[in-house]
mmCIF file of C-alpha atoms in Angstrom:
data_model
loop_
_atom_site.group_PDB
_atom_site.id
_atom_site.type_symbol
_atom_site.label_atom_id
_atom_site.label_comp_id
_atom_site.label_asym_id
_atom_site.label_seq_id
_atom_site.Cartn_x
_atom_site.Cartn_y
_atom_site.Cartn_z
ATOM 1 C CA MET A 32 15.050 2.708 -22.001
ATOM 2 C CA ASP A 33 13.504 -0.598 -20.565
ATOM 3 C CA VAL A 34 9.584 -0.942 -21.421
ATOM 4 C CA ARG A 35 7.715 -3.551 -19.548
ATOM 5 C CA ASN A 36 4.370 -4.907 -18.669
ATOM 6 C CA CYS A 37 2.884 -3.926 -15.226
ATOM 7 C CA ARG A 38 2.698 -7.123 -12.918
ATOM 8 C CA THR A 39 -0.622 -5.663 -11.526
ATOM 9 C CA CYS A 40 -2.756 -4.117 -14.484
ATOM 10 C CA GLY A 41 -0.705 -5.410 -17.846
ATOM 11 C CA LYS A 42 -0.013 -1.833 -19.119
ATOM 12 C CA LEU A 43 3.000 -0.981 -20.782
ATOM 13 C CA PHE A 44 5.297 1.466 -18.788
ATOM 14 C CA ASN A 45 8.948 2.792 -18.423
ATOM 15 C CA TYR A 46 10.710 0.537 -15.871
ATOM 16 C CA LEU A 47 13.089 2.183 -13.908
ATOM 17 C CA SER A 48 13.835 0.300 -10.697
ATOM 18 C CA GLY A 49 12.048 -1.803 -7.959
ATOM 19 C CA PRO A 50 9.270 -4.100 -8.370
ATOM 20 C CA PRO A 51 7.795 -4.151 -11.934
ATOM 21 C CA ILE A 52 4.387 -2.036 -11.508
ATOM 22 C CA CYS A 53 3.407 1.211 -13.150
ATOM 23 C CA PRO A 54 3.171 4.282 -11.265
ATOM 24 C CA THR A 55 -0.663 4.158 -11.243
ATOM 25 C CA CYS A 56 -0.789 0.705 -9.469
ATOM 26 C CA ALA A 57 2.510 1.930 -7.304
ATOM 27 C CA ASN A 58 0.389 4.779 -5.823
ATOM 28 C CA ALA A 59 -2.567 2.703 -5.428
ATOM 29 C CA LEU A 60 -0.499 0.187 -3.206
ATOM 30 C CA ASP A 61 1.017 3.069 -1.288
ATOM 31 C CA LYS A 62 -2.438 4.227 -0.517
ATOM 32 C CA LYS A 63 -3.382 0.554 0.549
ATOM 33 C CA PHE A 64 -0.078 0.748 2.748
ATOM 34 C CA GLU A 65 -1.168 3.599 4.491
ATOM 35 C CA MET A 66 -4.540 2.315 5.176
ATOM 36 C CA VAL A 67 -2.857 -0.662 6.716
ATOM 37 C CA LYS A 68 -0.750 1.111 8.729
ATOM 38 C CA GLU A 69 -3.621 3.312 10.090
ATOM 39 C CA TYR A 70 -5.915 0.255 10.771
ATOM 40 C CA ILE A 71 -2.863 -1.382 12.737
ATOM 41 C CA TYR A 72 -2.378 1.888 14.522
ATOM 42 C CA ASP A 73 -6.098 1.991 15.437
ATOM 43 C CA HIS A 74 -6.160 -1.984 16.320
ATOM 44 C CA PRO A 75 -2.944 -2.850 17.969
ATOM 45 C CA ARG A 76 -3.929 -6.643 18.688
ATOM 46 C CA VAL A 77 -5.270 -7.460 15.217
ATOM 47 C CA GLY A 78 -4.482 -10.360 13.397
ATOM 48 C CA ILE A 79 -2.821 -10.453 9.904
ATOM 49 C CA LYS A 80 -5.589 -12.474 8.504
ATOM 50 C CA GLU A 81 -8.120 -9.488 9.870
ATOM 51 C CA VAL A 82 -6.031 -6.810 8.770
ATOM 52 C CA SER A 83 -6.096 -8.407 5.263
ATOM 53 C CA GLU A 84 -9.658 -8.685 5.104
ATOM 54 C CA GLU A 85 -10.277 -5.077 6.268
ATOM 55 C CA CYS A 86 -7.939 -3.352 4.113
ATOM 56 C CA GLU A 87 -8.781 -5.633 1.257
ATOM 57 C CA VAL A 88 -4.748 -6.585 0.983
ATOM 58 C CA SER A 89 -3.223 -9.940 0.458
ATOM 59 C CA VAL A 90 -1.449 -11.582 3.223
ATOM 60 C CA ALA A 91 1.488 -11.915 1.284
ATOM 61 C CA GLN A 92 1.731 -8.322 0.619
ATOM 62 C CA ILE A 93 1.531 -7.786 4.439
ATOM 63 C CA THR A 94 4.168 -9.822 5.220
ATOM 64 C CA GLN A 95 6.510 -8.530 2.488
ATOM 65 C CA TRP A 96 6.072 -4.966 3.996
ATOM 66 C CA ILE A 97 6.672 -6.558 7.389
ATOM 67 C CA ARG A 98 9.988 -8.260 6.066
ATOM 68 C CA GLU A 99 10.890 -4.881 4.352
ATOM 69 C CA GLU A 100 10.538 -3.387 7.843
ATOM 70 C CA ARG A 101 8.106 -0.763 6.572
ATOM 71 C CA LEU A 102 5.604 -2.092 9.382
ATOM 72 C CA THR A 103 6.310 -3.116 12.767
ATOM 73 C CA PHE A 104 4.582 -4.246 15.602
ATOM 74 C CA ALA A 105 4.324 -3.906 19.650
ATOM 75 C CA GLU A 106 5.449 -7.162 21.369
ATOM 76 C CA ASP A 107 2.187 -7.754 22.781
ATOM 77 C CA SER A 108 0.816 -7.887 19.195
ATOM 78 C CA MET A 109 -0.445 -11.062 17.652
ATOM 79 C CA ILE A 110 1.265 -10.682 14.470
ATOM 80 C CA GLY A 111 4.468 -12.283 14.371
ATOM 81 C CA LEU A 112 6.942 -13.969 11.641
ATOM 82 C CA ASP A 113 9.907 -16.364 11.889
ATOM 83 C CA CYS A 114 13.388 -15.474 12.046
ATOM 84 C CA GLU A 115 14.829 -16.801 8.537
ATOM 85 C CA GLY A 116 18.045 -17.594 10.642
ATOM 86 C CA CYS A 117 16.912 -19.402 13.742
ATOM 87 C CA GLY A 118 12.898 -19.809 13.508
ATOM 88 C CA VAL A 119 12.477 -17.402 16.687
ATOM 89 C CA THR A 120 8.938 -15.126 16.347
ATOM 90 C CA ILE A 121 9.937 -11.638 15.310
ATOM 91 C CA ARG A 122 8.000 -8.129 14.800
ATOM 92 C CA THR A 123 9.550 -6.999 11.871
ATOM 93 C CA GLY A 124 12.439 -7.707 9.225
ATOM 94 C CA ARG A 125 13.909 -10.736 8.368
ATOM 95 C CA PHE A 126 16.195 -11.936 11.242
ATOM 96 C CA CYS A 127 15.975 -11.722 14.791
ATOM 97 C CA LYS A 128 18.849 -9.341 16.854
ATOM 98 C CA ALA A 129 21.195 -12.589 17.486
ATOM 99 C CA CYS A 130 21.064 -13.593 13.884
ATOM 100 C CA LYS A 131 21.660 -10.008 12.856
ATOM 101 C CA ASP A 132 24.593 -9.659 15.240
ATOM 102 C CA ARG A 133 25.773 -13.114 13.948
ATOM 103 C CA LEU A 134 25.845 -11.983 10.320
ATOM 104 C CA ALA A 135 27.476 -8.817 11.039
ATOM 105 C CA LYS A 136 30.285 -10.519 12.761
ATOM 106 C CA GLY A 137 30.569 -12.638 9.869
ATOM 107 C CA PHE A 138 30.841 -9.881 7.559
ATOM 108 C CA GLU A 139 33.495 -7.863 9.635
ATOM 109 C CA SER A 140 35.577 -11.024 9.410
ATOM 110 C CA LEU A 141 35.806 -10.990 5.643
ATOM 111 C CA TYR A 142 37.514 -7.348 5.940
ATOM 112 C CA PRO A 143 40.575 -6.951 7.724
ATOM 113 C CA GLN A 144 40.765 -4.910 10.398
ATOM 114 C CA LYS A 145 43.153 -1.517 10.629
ATOM 115 C CA ASN A 146 45.960 -2.398 13.003
ATOM 116 C CA SER A 147 45.466 0.030 15.908
ATOM 117 C CA ASP A 148 48.483 -1.644 17.949
ATOM 118 C CA LYS A 149 50.928 0.335 15.553
ATOM 119 C CA LYS A 150 52.970 3.224 17.010
ATOM 120 C CA SER A 151 51.394 6.473 16.668
ATOM 121 C CA ALA A 152 53.505 8.168 14.040
ATOM 122 C CA ASP A 153 55.607 11.350 15.428
ATOM 123 C CA PRO A 154 55.345 14.400 13.226
ATOM 124 C CA LYS A 155 59.281 14.831 13.394
ATOM 125 C CA ASP A 156 59.507 11.313 11.883
ATOM 126 C CA SER A 157 57.353 11.928 9.135
ATOM 127 C CA ALA A 158 58.551 11.874 5.603
ATOM 128 C CA ARG A 159 59.422 15.519 4.643
ATOM 129 C CA MET A 160 62.218 17.687 3.156
ATOM 130 C CA ARG A 161 65.113 18.432 5.411
ATOM 131 C CA TYR A 162 67.539 21.325 5.598
ATOM 132 C CA LEU A 163 71.112 21.344 6.798
ATOM 133 C CA ASP A 164 71.718 23.551 9.458
ATOM 134 C CA GLN A 165 74.109 26.201 8.407
ATOM 135 C CA LYS A 166 76.126 27.812 10.874
#
């Protein structure tokens, strides 16, 4: 049992996983997220500062939701973040498509590929019990 103080309100709670906030504050944060999501849906060309002021949520929290890919924006939106890899403007997440592809190829090189060049195994050549023909 891991008992911690809530990062937001300071109350003690039984910590399981995720951010160190109590269930009450987590529910309040989820309600704020829904409010931000609906506001952005209703006002697609709004800036992040205006969303923050209208929904009474910090810019840092909105940015975190964008980085977590919980919020995404249309291409014509004023809201954009910098890719952590190359700095190009993106609408959601941490990396642009090109950086994601580069990272994926880097991870693929860490693991050996299965050789597909090997001959296909003939079922007659497989290891099995063999009987002598009796005449």
